[in-house]
PDB file of C-alpha atoms in Angstrom:
ATOM      1  CA  MET X 140    -108.794 -13.806  98.694  1.00  0.00           C
ATOM      2  CA  ASN X 141    -107.234 -16.855  97.525  1.00  0.00           C
ATOM      3  CA  TYR X 142    -103.523 -16.025  96.813  1.00  0.00           C
ATOM      4  CA  ILE X 143    -100.813 -13.598  97.545  1.00  0.00           C
ATOM      5  CA  TYR X 144     -97.997 -12.176  94.835  1.00  0.00           C
ATOM      6  CA  SER X 145     -94.368 -12.185  95.994  1.00  0.00           C
ATOM      7  CA  ALA X 146     -92.760  -9.486  94.197  1.00  0.00           C
ATOM      8  CA  LYS X 147     -89.007 -10.938  94.730  1.00  0.00           C
ATOM      9  CA  ASN X 148     -90.622 -14.378  93.522  1.00  0.00           C
ATOM     10  CA  ASN X 149     -92.664 -12.885  90.711  1.00  0.00           C
ATOM     11  CA  ALA X 150     -95.010 -15.560  91.613  1.00  0.00           C
ATOM     12  CA  PHE X 151     -98.407 -16.287  92.907  1.00  0.00           C
ATOM     13  CA  TYR X 152     -99.038 -18.744  95.874  1.00  0.00           C
ATOM     14  CA  PRO X 153    -102.290 -20.075  96.976  1.00  0.00           C
ATOM     15  CA  ILE X 154    -103.047 -18.862 100.489  1.00  0.00           C
ATOM     16  CA  GLU X 155    -104.726 -22.126 101.580  1.00  0.00           C
ATOM     17  CA  LEU X 156    -101.232 -24.072 100.866  1.00  0.00           C
ATOM     18  CA  LYS X 157     -99.584 -21.455 103.255  1.00  0.00           C
ATOM     19  CA  PHE X 158     -98.891 -24.234 105.958  1.00  0.00           C
ATOM     20  CA  GLU X 159     -96.969 -26.691 103.603  1.00  0.00           C
ATOM     21  CA  TYR X 160     -94.979 -23.752 102.066  1.00  0.00           C
ATOM     22  CA  GLU X 161     -94.599 -22.470 105.814  1.00  0.00           C
ATOM     23  CA  ASN X 162     -93.225 -26.153 106.659  1.00  0.00           C
ATOM     24  CA  SER X 163     -91.133 -26.349 103.365  1.00  0.00           C
ATOM     25  CA  LYS X 164     -89.774 -22.636 104.606  1.00  0.00           C
ATOM     26  CA  SER X 165     -90.619 -21.540 100.942  1.00  0.00           C
ATOM     27  CA  TRP X 166     -93.532 -19.083 101.816  1.00  0.00           C
ATOM     28  CA  PRO X 167     -92.827 -15.528 100.624  1.00  0.00           C
ATOM     29  CA  ASP X 168     -91.840 -13.043 103.453  1.00  0.00           C
ATOM     30  CA  ASP X 169     -92.968 -10.257 100.826  1.00  0.00           C
ATOM     31  CA  GLY X 170     -96.484 -11.615  99.845  1.00  0.00           C
ATOM     32  CA  VAL X 171     -98.919  -9.416  99.112  1.00  0.00           C
ATOM     33  CA  ALA X 172    -102.891 -10.456  99.154  1.00  0.00           C
ATOM     34  CA  VAL X 173    -104.485  -9.791  95.393  1.00  0.00           C
ATOM     35  CA  SER X 174    -108.119 -10.649  94.665  1.00  0.00           C
ATOM     36  CA  ASP X 175    -108.677 -13.498  92.203  1.00  0.00           C
ATOM     37  CA  SER X 176    -109.107 -11.330  89.124  1.00  0.00           C
ATOM     38  CA  ILE X 177    -105.508 -10.112  89.289  1.00  0.00           C
ATOM     39  CA  PHE X 178    -104.587 -13.800  89.914  1.00  0.00           C
ATOM     40  CA  ASN X 179    -106.778 -14.683  87.035  1.00  0.00           C
ATOM     41  CA  GLU X 180    -104.693 -11.658  84.889  1.00  0.00           C
ATOM     42  CA  PHE X 181    -101.893 -11.995  85.237  1.00  0.00           C
ATOM     43  CA  SER X 182    -101.630 -15.834  85.857  1.00  0.00           C
ATOM     44  CA  GLY X 183    -102.756 -16.631  82.551  1.00  0.00           C
ATOM     45  CA  GLN X 184    -101.369 -15.785  79.046  1.00  0.00           C
ATOM     46  CA  ASN X 185     -98.955 -12.417  78.994  1.00  0.00           C
ATOM     47  CA  SER X 186     -99.786  -9.785  77.006  1.00  0.00           C
ATOM     48  CA  THR X 187     -97.703  -9.677  73.695  1.00  0.00           C
ATOM     49  CA  GLY X 188     -94.392  -7.797  73.799  1.00  0.00           C
ATOM     50  CA  LYS X 189     -95.184  -8.074  78.147  1.00  0.00           C
ATOM     51  CA  ILE X 190     -93.391  -9.520  80.602  1.00  0.00           C
ATOM     52  CA  ARG X 191     -94.653  -9.843  84.193  1.00  0.00           C
ATOM     53  CA  ALA X 192     -93.225  -7.713  86.602  1.00  0.00           C
ATOM     54  CA  SER X 193     -94.254  -6.019  90.072  1.00  0.00           C
ATOM     55  CA  ASP X 194     -94.958  -1.797  91.030  1.00  0.00           C
ATOM     56  CA  SER X 195     -93.642  -0.110  93.894  1.00  0.00           C
ATOM     57  CA  GLU X 196     -96.547  -1.450  95.805  1.00  0.00           C
ATOM     58  CA  GLY X 197     -95.152  -5.306  95.195  1.00  0.00           C
ATOM     59  CA  VAL X 198     -98.666  -6.074  93.113  1.00  0.00           C
ATOM     60  CA  PRO X 199     -98.274  -7.276  89.931  1.00  0.00           C
ATOM     61  CA  ILE X 200     -98.580  -4.844  86.509  1.00  0.00           C
ATOM     62  CA  TRP X 201     -97.567  -5.744  82.577  1.00  0.00           C
ATOM     63  CA  ARG X 202     -94.021  -3.910  81.917  1.00  0.00           C
ATOM     64  CA  GLU X 203     -92.896  -3.928  78.159  1.00  0.00           C
ATOM     65  CA  GLN X 204     -90.545  -6.449  77.357  1.00  0.00           C
ATOM     66  CA  PRO X 205     -86.788  -5.557  77.478  1.00  0.00           C
ATOM     67  CA  PRO X 206     -84.437  -6.030  73.998  1.00  0.00           C
ATOM     68  CA  LEU X 207     -82.871  -8.837  74.078  1.00  0.00           C
ATOM     69  CA  THR X 208     -78.952  -8.521  75.208  1.00  0.00           C
ATOM     70  CA  PRO X 209     -76.480  -9.127  72.785  1.00  0.00           C
ATOM     71  CA  ASP X 210     -75.150 -12.593  73.993  1.00  0.00           C
ATOM     72  CA  GLU X 211     -79.022 -13.227  73.968  1.00  0.00           C
ATOM     73  CA  LEU X 212     -79.284 -12.209  70.156  1.00  0.00           C
ATOM     74  CA  ILE X 213     -76.497 -14.255  69.353  1.00  0.00           C
ATOM     75  CA  MET X 214     -77.628 -17.606  71.499  1.00  0.00           C
ATOM     76  CA  GLY X 215     -80.762 -16.986  69.798  1.00  0.00           C
ATOM     77  CA  ALA X 216     -78.302 -16.485  65.924  1.00  0.00           C
ATOM     78  CA  GLU X 217     -76.308 -19.971  67.125  1.00  0.00           C
ATOM     79  CA  ASN X 218     -79.707 -21.885  67.877  1.00  0.00           C
ATOM     80  CA  LYS X 219     -81.086 -20.994  64.820  1.00  0.00           C
ATOM     81  CA  ARG X 220     -78.208 -22.345  62.861  1.00  0.00           C
ATOM     82  CA  LYS X 221     -78.155 -25.513  64.867  1.00  0.00           C
ATOM     83  CA  TYR X 222     -81.867 -25.924  63.550  1.00  0.00           C
ATOM     84  CA  LEU X 223     -80.749 -24.966  60.321  1.00  0.00           C
ATOM     85  CA  ILE X 224     -78.276 -27.510  59.907  1.00  0.00           C
ATOM     86  CA  ILE X 225     -79.926 -30.611  61.390  1.00  0.00           C
ATOM     87  CA  GLU X 226     -82.961 -29.964  58.690  1.00  0.00           C
ATOM     88  CA  ALA X 227     -80.621 -29.552  55.988  1.00  0.00           C
ATOM     89  CA  ASN X 228     -79.306 -33.025  57.144  1.00  0.00           C
ATOM     90  CA  ASP X 229     -82.617 -34.528  57.479  1.00  0.00           C
ATOM     91  CA  VAL X 230     -83.428 -33.348  53.689  1.00  0.00           C
ATOM     92  CA  ILE X 231     -79.928 -35.106  52.493  1.00  0.00           C
ATOM     93  CA  ASN X 232     -80.506 -38.250  54.990  1.00  0.00           C
ATOM     94  CA  LYS X 233     -84.058 -38.702  54.168  1.00  0.00           C
ATOM     95  CA  ASN X 234     -82.609 -39.094  50.452  1.00  0.00           C
ATOM     96  CA  ASN X 235     -80.079 -41.086  51.100  1.00  0.00           C
ATOM     97  CA  TRP X 236     -77.496 -39.340  49.031  1.00  0.00           C
ATOM     98  CA  PRO X 237     -74.254 -39.981  50.649  1.00  0.00           C
ATOM     99  CA  SER X 238     -75.159 -43.806  50.445  1.00  0.00           C
ATOM    100  CA  LYS X 239     -75.887 -43.365  46.787  1.00  0.00           C
ATOM    101  CA  LEU X 240     -73.129 -41.504  46.001  1.00  0.00           C
ATOM    102  CA  ILE X 241     -70.499 -44.168  47.845  1.00  0.00           C
ATOM    103  CA  LEU X 242     -72.135 -46.770  45.701  1.00  0.00           C
ATOM    104  CA  LYS X 243     -72.157 -44.870  42.708  1.00  0.00           C
ATOM    105  CA  ARG X 244     -76.205 -44.796  41.831  1.00  0.00           C
ATOM    106  CA  LEU X 245     -76.750 -41.081  42.461  1.00  0.00           C
ATOM    107  CA  LEU X 246     -78.240 -39.276  39.591  1.00  0.00           C
ATOM    108  CA  GLU X 247     -77.178 -36.594  38.042  1.00  0.00           C
ATOM    109  CA  VAL X 248     -79.783 -34.693  39.215  1.00  0.00           C
ATOM    110  CA  GLU X 249     -79.766 -35.778  42.615  1.00  0.00           C
ATOM    111  CA  LYS X 250     -76.252 -35.173  42.590  1.00  0.00           C
ATOM    112  CA  ILE X 251     -76.977 -31.472  41.665  1.00  0.00           C
ATOM    113  CA  SER X 252     -79.221 -31.269  44.732  1.00  0.00           C
ATOM    114  CA  PHE X 253     -76.939 -32.607  46.924  1.00  0.00           C
ATOM    115  CA  ASN X 254     -74.310 -30.580  46.357  1.00  0.00           C
ATOM    116  CA  GLU X 255     -76.939 -27.300  46.755  1.00  0.00           C
ATOM    117  CA  TRP X 256     -77.555 -28.854  50.143  1.00  0.00           C
ATOM    118  CA  LEU X 257     -74.025 -28.888  51.242  1.00  0.00           C
ATOM    119  CA  ASP X 258     -73.277 -25.663  50.079  1.00  0.00           C
ATOM    120  CA  TYR X 259     -76.073 -24.305  51.545  1.00  0.00           C
ATOM    121  CA  ILE X 260     -74.608 -26.544  54.974  1.00  0.00           C
ATOM    122  CA  ASP X 261     -71.165 -24.765  54.537  1.00  0.00           C
ATOM    123  CA  ALA X 262     -73.064 -21.028  54.267  1.00  0.00           C
ATOM    124  CA  LEU X 263     -74.767 -21.838  57.865  1.00  0.00           C
ATOM    125  CA  ASN X 264     -71.264 -22.731  58.763  1.00  0.00           C
ATOM    126  CA  ALA X 265     -69.775 -19.808  57.881  1.00  0.00           C
ATOM    127  CA  ILE X 266     -71.983 -17.014  59.242  1.00  0.00           C
ATOM    128  CA  ASP X 267     -70.650 -14.674  62.288  1.00  0.00           C
ATOM    129  CA  THR X 268     -73.616 -15.086  64.504  1.00  0.00           C
ATOM    130  CA  SER X 269     -71.525 -12.237  66.782  1.00  0.00           C
ATOM    131  CA  THR X 270     -73.487  -9.829  64.522  1.00  0.00           C
ATOM    132  CA  ALA X 271     -77.000 -11.065  65.081  1.00  0.00           C
ATOM    133  CA  PRO X 272     -79.204  -9.754  64.461  1.00  0.00           C
ATOM    134  CA  ASN X 273     -77.917  -8.393  61.786  1.00  0.00           C
ATOM    135  CA  ILE X 274     -77.368 -11.827  59.739  1.00  0.00           C
ATOM    136  CA  THR X 275     -78.531 -12.781  56.029  1.00  0.00           C
ATOM    137  CA  TRP X 276     -79.263 -16.122  56.113  1.00  0.00           C
ATOM    138  CA  PRO X 277     -78.705 -18.590  53.363  1.00  0.00           C
ATOM    139  CA  ILE X 278     -81.900 -19.145  50.997  1.00  0.00           C
ATOM    140  CA  VAL X 279     -83.007 -22.874  51.871  1.00  0.00           C
ATOM    141  CA  PRO X 280     -82.365 -24.853  48.680  1.00  0.00           C
ATOM    142  CA  ALA X 281     -85.483 -25.840  46.508  1.00  0.00           C
TER     143      ALA X 281
END
């Protein structure tokens, strides 16, 4: 066996580095020796919808991922809104619509698109993220 698993830290530690970990006072006191196959299974990509946790013996297991908390859902919605606004502003700026408008060079078809994107940004800003995940996101302009 080449590794220990710490349930407290939910982490693996190579036994060959024990001396270095002890010198830095970071060797876990709850470490359980695990086989290389356990290390390989639980240190790689996790199963979809699963998280690594420990059982009552302090050995790693796959557990169902808990649902997101209301605060996490709200944060996710706020991040999505910020991302969508950045994307919308990128479209507006790549087309130079603000500059063309100021210089009176904005074509009528561009003015229509510009307004659609501004309406889209307004709709994004109007979203109440506290209702996440029950949010109806506005449709991206064509």
